[in-house]
CSV table of C-alpha atoms in Angstrom, one decimal:
chain,number,residue,atom,x,y,z
A,1,MET,CA,-22.3,15.0,-30.3
A,2,SER,CA,-18.5,15.0,-30.3
A,3,LYS,CA,-16.0,13.0,-32.3
A,4,PRO,CA,-15.4,9.6,-30.8
A,5,ILE,CA,-12.0,8.8,-29.1
A,6,PHE,CA,-11.0,5.3,-27.9
A,7,VAL,CA,-8.5,5.1,-25.1
A,8,TYR,CA,-7.3,1.9,-23.4
A,9,VAL,CA,-4.6,1.5,-20.8
A,10,THR,CA,-3.0,-1.8,-19.8
A,11,TYR,CA,-0.1,-2.7,-17.6
A,12,ILE,CA,2.2,-5.4,-18.8
A,13,ALA,CA,4.9,-7.3,-16.8
A,14,ALA,CA,7.5,-6.9,-19.6
A,15,PRO,CA,9.9,-4.1,-20.6
A,16,PRO,CA,8.9,-1.5,-23.2
A,17,GLU,CA,11.3,-3.1,-25.7
A,18,ARG,CA,9.3,-6.4,-25.8
A,19,VAL,CA,6.0,-4.6,-26.0
A,20,TRP,CA,7.5,-2.6,-28.9
A,21,GLU,CA,8.5,-5.8,-30.7
A,22,GLY,CA,5.0,-7.1,-30.3
A,23,LEU,CA,3.5,-4.0,-31.9
A,24,THR,CA,6.0,-3.7,-34.8
A,25,LYS,CA,7.3,-7.1,-35.8
A,26,PRO,CA,5.1,-9.5,-37.9
A,27,ASP,CA,6.9,-12.6,-36.6
A,28,VAL,CA,5.8,-11.6,-33.0
A,29,SER,CA,2.4,-10.2,-33.8
A,30,GLU,CA,1.2,-13.4,-35.5
A,31,LYS,CA,1.6,-15.2,-32.2
A,32,PHE,CA,-0.9,-13.0,-30.3
A,33,TRP,CA,-2.8,-10.8,-32.9
A,34,PHE,CA,-5.0,-13.7,-33.9
A,35,GLY,CA,-2.7,-14.7,-36.7
A,36,TYR,CA,-2.2,-11.2,-38.2
A,37,ARG,CA,1.3,-10.3,-39.4
A,38,VAL,CA,1.6,-6.6,-38.6
A,39,ASN,CA,4.7,-4.8,-39.7
A,40,ALA,CA,5.2,-1.3,-38.2
A,41,ASP,CA,9.0,-1.5,-37.9
A,42,GLY,CA,9.8,1.4,-40.3
A,43,LYS,CA,10.7,5.1,-39.8
A,44,PRO,CA,8.1,7.9,-40.3
A,45,GLY,CA,7.1,7.9,-43.9
A,46,ALA,CA,7.4,4.1,-44.3
A,47,ARG,CA,4.3,1.9,-44.3
A,48,MET,CA,2.5,-0.1,-41.6
A,49,THR,CA,1.3,-3.2,-43.3
A,50,ALA,CA,-0.8,-6.1,-42.0
A,51,PHE,CA,-1.8,-9.4,-43.5
A,52,ASN,CA,-4.5,-11.7,-42.3
A,53,PRO,CA,-3.8,-15.4,-41.6
A,54,ALA,CA,-4.9,-16.3,-45.1
A,55,GLY,CA,-2.2,-14.0,-46.5
A,56,LYS,CA,-4.5,-11.3,-47.7
A,57,GLN,CA,-3.2,-7.7,-47.1
A,58,VAL,CA,-5.6,-5.8,-44.9
A,59,HIS,CA,-3.6,-2.6,-44.1
A,60,ASP,CA,-1.2,-0.3,-45.9
A,61,ASP,CA,-1.0,2.8,-43.8
A,62,PRO,CA,1.6,5.5,-43.2
A,63,ILE,CA,3.8,5.4,-40.1
A,64,ILE,CA,3.4,9.0,-38.8
A,65,GLU,CA,5.7,8.9,-35.8
A,66,SER,CA,8.2,6.2,-34.5
A,67,ASP,CA,10.3,6.7,-31.4
A,68,PRO,CA,11.3,3.2,-30.2
A,69,PRO,CA,10.4,2.0,-27.6
A,70,ARG,CA,8.3,5.0,-26.5
A,71,LYS,CA,5.8,6.2,-29.1
A,72,LEU,CA,4.3,4.9,-32.3
A,73,VAL,CA,1.7,6.6,-34.4
A,74,TYR,CA,0.2,5.3,-37.6
A,75,GLY,CA,-2.8,5.8,-39.9
A,76,TRP,CA,-5.6,3.3,-39.9
A,77,LYS,CA,-7.8,2.4,-42.9
A,78,SER,CA,-8.9,-1.1,-43.5
A,79,LEU,CA,-8.5,-2.6,-47.0
A,80,TYR,CA,-11.4,-5.0,-46.4
A,81,LYS,CA,-13.9,-4.2,-49.1
A,82,GLU,CA,-16.7,-5.4,-46.9
A,83,LEU,CA,-16.1,-2.6,-44.3
A,84,PRO,CA,-17.6,0.9,-44.6
A,85,ASP,CA,-15.4,3.2,-46.7
A,86,GLU,CA,-14.3,5.8,-44.2
A,87,ARG,CA,-11.4,8.2,-44.3
A,88,PRO,CA,-8.3,7.1,-42.4
A,89,SER,CA,-8.2,7.4,-38.6
A,90,ARG,CA,-5.1,7.4,-36.4
A,91,VAL,CA,-3.6,5.1,-33.7
A,92,THR,CA,-1.2,6.3,-31.1
A,93,PHE,CA,0.7,3.8,-28.8
A,94,THR,CA,2.5,5.3,-25.8
A,95,LEU,CA,4.9,3.0,-23.8
A,96,GLU,CA,6.1,4.1,-20.4
A,97,ALA,CA,8.6,2.1,-18.4
A,98,LEU,CA,7.7,1.4,-14.8
A,99,LYS,CA,10.3,-0.7,-12.9
A,100,GLY,CA,10.9,-3.1,-15.8
A,101,GLN,CA,7.1,-3.1,-16.6
A,102,THR,CA,5.2,-1.2,-19.1
A,103,ARG,CA,2.2,1.1,-19.1
A,104,LEU,CA,0.8,0.9,-22.6
A,105,THR,CA,-1.8,3.5,-23.6
A,106,VAL,CA,-3.6,3.0,-27.0
A,107,THR,CA,-5.4,6.1,-28.3
A,108,HIS,CA,-7.4,5.6,-31.5
A,109,ASP,CA,-8.9,8.9,-32.7
A,110,ASP,CA,-9.5,11.2,-35.7
A,111,PHE,CA,-12.8,9.5,-36.6
A,112,ASP,CA,-15.8,11.3,-38.1
A,113,GLU,CA,-19.0,11.5,-36.0
A,114,GLY,CA,-21.0,8.3,-36.3
A,115,SER,CA,-18.0,6.2,-37.5
A,116,LYS,CA,-18.8,2.5,-37.9
A,117,MET,CA,-15.1,1.7,-37.8
A,118,PHE,CA,-15.0,3.3,-34.3
A,119,ASP,CA,-17.5,0.7,-33.1
A,120,MET,CA,-15.4,-2.1,-34.5
A,121,ILE,CA,-12.0,-1.0,-33.1
A,122,SER,CA,-13.7,-0.4,-29.7
A,123,LYS,CA,-14.4,-4.1,-29.6
A,124,GLY,CA,-11.2,-5.2,-31.3
A,125,TRP,CA,-8.5,-3.4,-29.3
A,126,PRO,CA,-9.4,-4.9,-25.9
A,127,ALA,CA,-9.1,-8.4,-27.4
A,128,VAL,CA,-5.8,-7.7,-29.1
A,129,LEU,CA,-4.3,-6.0,-26.1
A,130,SER,CA,-5.5,-8.6,-23.7
A,131,SER,CA,-3.8,-11.2,-26.0
A,132,LEU,CA,-0.6,-9.2,-26.2
A,133,LYS,CA,-0.4,-9.0,-22.4
A,134,SER,CA,-1.1,-12.8,-22.1
A,135,PHE,CA,1.6,-13.5,-24.7
A,136,LEU,CA,4.3,-11.4,-23.1
A,137,GLU,CA,3.6,-12.6,-19.6
A,138,THR,CA,2.9,-16.2,-20.1
A,139,GLY,CA,4.3,-17.0,-23.5
A,140,ARG,CA,0.9,-17.7,-24.9
A,141,GLY,CA,-1.6,-15.3,-26.6
A,142,LEU,CA,-5.3,-15.9,-26.2
A,143,GLU,CA,-6.5,-18.7,-28.4
A,144,SER,CA,-8.4,-18.1,-31.5
A,145,THR,CA,-9.8,-20.6,-34.1
A,146,TRP,CA,-10.3,-17.8,-36.6
A,147,ASP,CA,-6.7,-17.8,-37.8
A,148,GLU,CA,-6.7,-21.6,-38.3
A,149,GLU,CA,-9.9,-21.3,-40.4
A,150,GLN,CA,-8.5,-18.5,-42.5
A,151,ARG,CA,-5.4,-20.6,-43.2
A,152,ARG,CA,-7.5,-23.6,-44.1
A,153,HIS,CA,-9.6,-21.6,-46.5
A,154,ALA,CA,-6.5,-20.1,-48.1
A,155,GLY,CA,-5.2,-23.6,-48.6
A,156,GLN,CA,-8.4,-24.7,-50.3
A,157,ALA,CA,-8.6,-21.7,-52.6
B,1,MET,CA,-23.3,17.2,-21.8
B,2,THR,CA,-22.8,13.6,-21.2
B,3,LYS,CA,-22.1,12.3,-17.7
B,4,PRO,CA,-18.6,10.8,-17.3
B,5,TYR,CA,-18.8,7.1,-17.3
B,6,PHE,CA,-16.0,4.5,-17.2
B,7,VAL,CA,-16.1,1.2,-19.2
B,8,TYR,CA,-13.2,-1.3,-19.4
B,9,VAL,CA,-13.2,-4.7,-21.0
B,10,THR,CA,-10.4,-7.3,-20.5
B,11,TYR,CA,-10.2,-10.9,-21.7
B,12,ILE,CA,-8.8,-13.5,-19.3
B,13,ARG,CA,-7.7,-17.1,-19.9
B,14,SER,CA,-9.7,-18.5,-17.0
B,15,THR,CA,-13.2,-19.6,-16.0
B,16,PRO,CA,-16.1,-17.4,-14.8
B,17,GLU,CA,-16.0,-19.2,-11.5
B,18,LYS,CA,-12.3,-18.4,-10.9
B,19,VAL,CA,-12.8,-14.8,-11.9
B,20,TRP,CA,-15.8,-14.5,-9.5
B,21,ALA,CA,-13.7,-16.1,-6.7
B,22,ALA,CA,-10.8,-13.7,-7.4
B,23,LEU,CA,-13.2,-10.7,-7.1
B,24,THR,CA,-14.8,-11.9,-3.9
B,25,ASP,CA,-12.1,-13.7,-1.9
B,26,PRO,CA,-10.3,-11.3,0.5
B,27,VAL,CA,-6.9,-13.2,0.1
B,28,ALA,CA,-7.0,-13.0,-3.7
B,29,VAL,CA,-8.1,-9.4,-3.7
B,30,SER,CA,-5.2,-8.3,-1.5
B,31,LYS,CA,-2.8,-9.9,-4.0
B,32,TYR,CA,-3.8,-8.0,-7.1
B,33,TRP,CA,-5.4,-4.9,-5.5
B,34,PHE,CA,-2.3,-3.4,-4.0
B,35,ASN,CA,-2.8,-5.0,-0.5
B,36,MET,CA,-6.3,-3.7,-0.2
B,37,THR,CA,-8.8,-5.9,1.7
B,38,VAL,CA,-12.4,-6.4,1.0
B,39,GLU,CA,-15.0,-7.2,3.7
B,40,CYS,CA,-18.3,-8.5,2.3
B,41,PRO,CA,-20.4,-11.6,2.2
B,42,PHE,CA,-21.3,-10.6,-1.4
B,43,THR,CA,-25.1,-11.2,-1.0
B,44,PRO,CA,-27.7,-8.7,-2.1
B,45,GLY,CA,-28.2,-6.0,0.5
B,46,SER,CA,-25.0,-6.7,2.4
B,47,PRO,CA,-22.6,-3.9,3.2
B,48,TRP,CA,-19.3,-3.7,1.3
B,49,ALA,CA,-16.0,-2.1,2.2
B,50,LEU,CA,-12.6,-1.7,0.7
B,51,LYS,CA,-9.8,-1.0,3.2
B,52,TYR,CA,-6.1,-0.2,3.1
B,53,ASP,CA,-3.7,-2.7,4.7
B,54,ASP,CA,-3.3,-0.4,7.7
B,55,GLY,CA,-7.1,-0.6,8.3
B,56,ARG,CA,-8.1,2.8,7.0
B,57,VAL,CA,-11.4,2.7,5.1
B,58,ALA,CA,-11.1,3.6,1.4
B,59,ASP,CA,-14.5,2.9,0.0
B,60,THR,CA,-17.9,1.7,1.4
B,61,GLY,CA,-21.2,0.7,-0.1
B,62,GLU,CA,-23.7,-2.0,-0.5
B,63,ILE,CA,-24.2,-5.0,-2.8
B,64,LEU,CA,-27.2,-4.3,-5.0
B,65,GLU,CA,-27.0,-7.5,-7.1
B,66,ALA,CA,-24.9,-10.7,-6.8
B,67,ASP,CA,-25.4,-13.4,-9.3
B,68,PRO,CA,-22.4,-15.7,-9.1
B,69,PRO,CA,-20.4,-16.1,-11.4
B,70,ARG,CA,-22.1,-13.7,-13.8
B,71,ARG,CA,-23.0,-10.3,-12.4
B,72,LEU,CA,-22.1,-8.1,-9.5
B,73,VAL,CA,-23.5,-4.6,-8.8
B,74,ILE,CA,-22.0,-2.5,-6.0
B,75,ARG,CA,-23.3,0.9,-4.8
B,76,TRP,CA,-20.0,2.5,-4.0
B,77,ARG,CA,-18.7,5.7,-2.3
B,78,ASN,CA,-15.2,6.9,-1.6
B,79,GLU,CA,-14.6,7.6,2.1
B,80,PHE,CA,-11.0,8.6,2.0
B,81,LYS,CA,-10.8,11.8,-0.1
B,82,PRO,CA,-13.3,14.5,0.8
B,83,GLU,CA,-13.6,15.8,-2.7
B,84,LEU,CA,-14.5,12.3,-4.0
B,85,LYS,CA,-16.8,11.6,-1.1
B,86,ALA,CA,-18.6,14.8,-1.8
B,87,GLU,CA,-19.7,13.5,-5.2
B,88,GLY,CA,-21.7,10.8,-3.4
B,89,TYR,CA,-22.6,7.3,-4.5
B,90,SER,CA,-21.6,5.6,-7.7
B,91,ARG,CA,-22.7,2.3,-9.2
B,92,CYS,CA,-20.2,-0.3,-10.3
B,93,THR,CA,-21.5,-3.1,-12.5
B,94,ILE,CA,-19.2,-6.1,-13.1
B,95,THR,CA,-20.2,-8.6,-15.8
B,96,ILE,CA,-18.4,-11.9,-16.3
B,97,GLU,CA,-19.1,-14.1,-19.4
B,98,LEU,CA,-17.4,-16.7,-21.5
B,99,ALA,CA,-17.3,-14.9,-24.9
B,100,GLU,CA,-15.6,-14.8,-28.3
B,101,TYR,CA,-13.1,-12.0,-28.5
B,102,TYR,CA,-14.7,-10.7,-31.5
B,103,PRO,CA,-17.8,-11.9,-33.5
B,104,GLY,CA,-16.7,-14.6,-35.9
B,105,MET,CA,-13.2,-14.8,-34.5
B,106,GLY,CA,-13.6,-18.1,-32.6
B,107,GLY,CA,-11.7,-18.8,-29.5
B,108,LYS,CA,-13.3,-17.9,-26.1
B,109,ALA,CA,-12.0,-16.4,-23.0
B,110,VAL,CA,-13.6,-14.8,-19.9
B,111,LYS,CA,-14.8,-11.3,-20.9
B,112,LEU,CA,-14.8,-9.2,-17.8
B,113,THR,CA,-16.6,-5.8,-18.2
B,114,VAL,CA,-16.4,-3.1,-15.5
B,115,GLU,CA,-18.8,-0.2,-15.8
B,116,HIS,CA,-18.7,2.6,-13.3
B,117,GLY,CA,-20.8,5.7,-13.2
B,118,LEU,CA,-21.9,8.3,-10.6
B,119,GLU,CA,-25.5,8.4,-9.4
B,120,GLY,CA,-25.4,12.2,-9.4
B,121,GLU,CA,-23.3,14.8,-11.1
B,122,GLY,CA,-19.5,15.2,-10.9
B,123,GLY,CA,-16.3,14.2,-12.6
B,124,LYS,CA,-13.5,13.7,-10.0
B,125,PHE,CA,-14.6,10.3,-8.8
B,126,ILE,CA,-14.9,8.8,-12.3
B,127,GLU,CA,-11.5,10.4,-13.2
B,128,ALA,CA,-10.0,8.6,-10.1
B,129,VAL,CA,-11.5,5.2,-10.9
B,130,SER,CA,-10.5,5.6,-14.6
B,131,GLY,CA,-6.9,5.7,-13.4
B,132,GLY,CA,-7.3,2.9,-10.8
B,133,TRP,CA,-9.3,0.2,-12.7
B,134,PRO,CA,-6.8,-0.4,-15.5
B,135,LYS,CA,-4.1,-1.1,-12.8
B,136,VAL,CA,-6.4,-3.4,-10.8
B,137,LEU,CA,-7.8,-5.3,-13.8
B,138,SER,CA,-4.4,-5.7,-15.4
B,139,ASN,CA,-3.2,-7.2,-12.2
B,140,LEU,CA,-6.2,-9.4,-11.8
B,141,LYS,CA,-5.6,-10.8,-15.3
B,142,SER,CA,-2.0,-11.5,-14.6
B,143,TYR,CA,-2.8,-13.0,-11.2
B,144,LEU,CA,-5.3,-15.5,-12.8
B,145,GLU,CA,-3.1,-16.3,-15.8
B,146,SER,CA,0.4,-16.4,-14.3
B,147,GLY,CA,0.0,-16.3,-10.6
B,148,ASP,CA,1.9,-13.0,-10.4
B,149,VAL,CA,0.9,-9.4,-10.9
B,150,ALA,CA,2.0,-7.0,-13.6
B,151,PHE,CA,2.1,-3.7,-11.8
B,152,LYS,CA,3.7,-3.1,-8.4
B,153,GLU,CA,3.5,0.4,-7.0
């Protein structure tokens, strides 16, 4: 048995600069990332932070490499207490310009064998990246009711 | 050693019926599949072929299962590149379902899953389709959502 690696390639009819904004700026990410505010706008050594729609922080990971708008690498460890406590894994985004379009490759690796987080991200990335593509091409991410529910719960708390 | 196997999931703002139509209508196929044409009645047992716009045959095979608009299984062999043809037949399973993006996330879209594996041994054919499917499926999603395609070769 070998260590699991997740690789996903998608082609997006938008220039790499716009894809980069979607991956790094919370004001953009919340429009397609099911309400999550993901900030990965810093230089290597700075932090990647993410907040769920209820305002709870779910990520505080190191930015390992940042070469806008070509390559972004950050660590990945969820702060959700409900999730299995595994050591951090690593996410690499590679953006290649193709005639004003972008080939986006997402590689998520450095998991231990049998990682439960690997199963979760393997389901999660296709949804997030499908929504990113829809958002950049049509102005609308894929709809989710989850973010509305989270905001509502936060309001009641 | 595990056999090479390709799996790709994309979520599309559409309906299963429209996704099925886009996969089986020759005019639609040519728009997102780089001018390729498909010739097939898409009934179980019928022959299937994918051709370049100049008429050369790229792939041939047979429909093993067709359950519109949910499931399509194609027995598939490359005819154009000798080293791919030498690896023999593959099996491509396409599943279309209205699904939540993620359990508990709410919000549904069409979940399109493409699985492609060889019947025998070999790695070149699966390597080739692993490069091709993301282009084709990215374009299919764009075609259904925006009417245009994302990737022009």
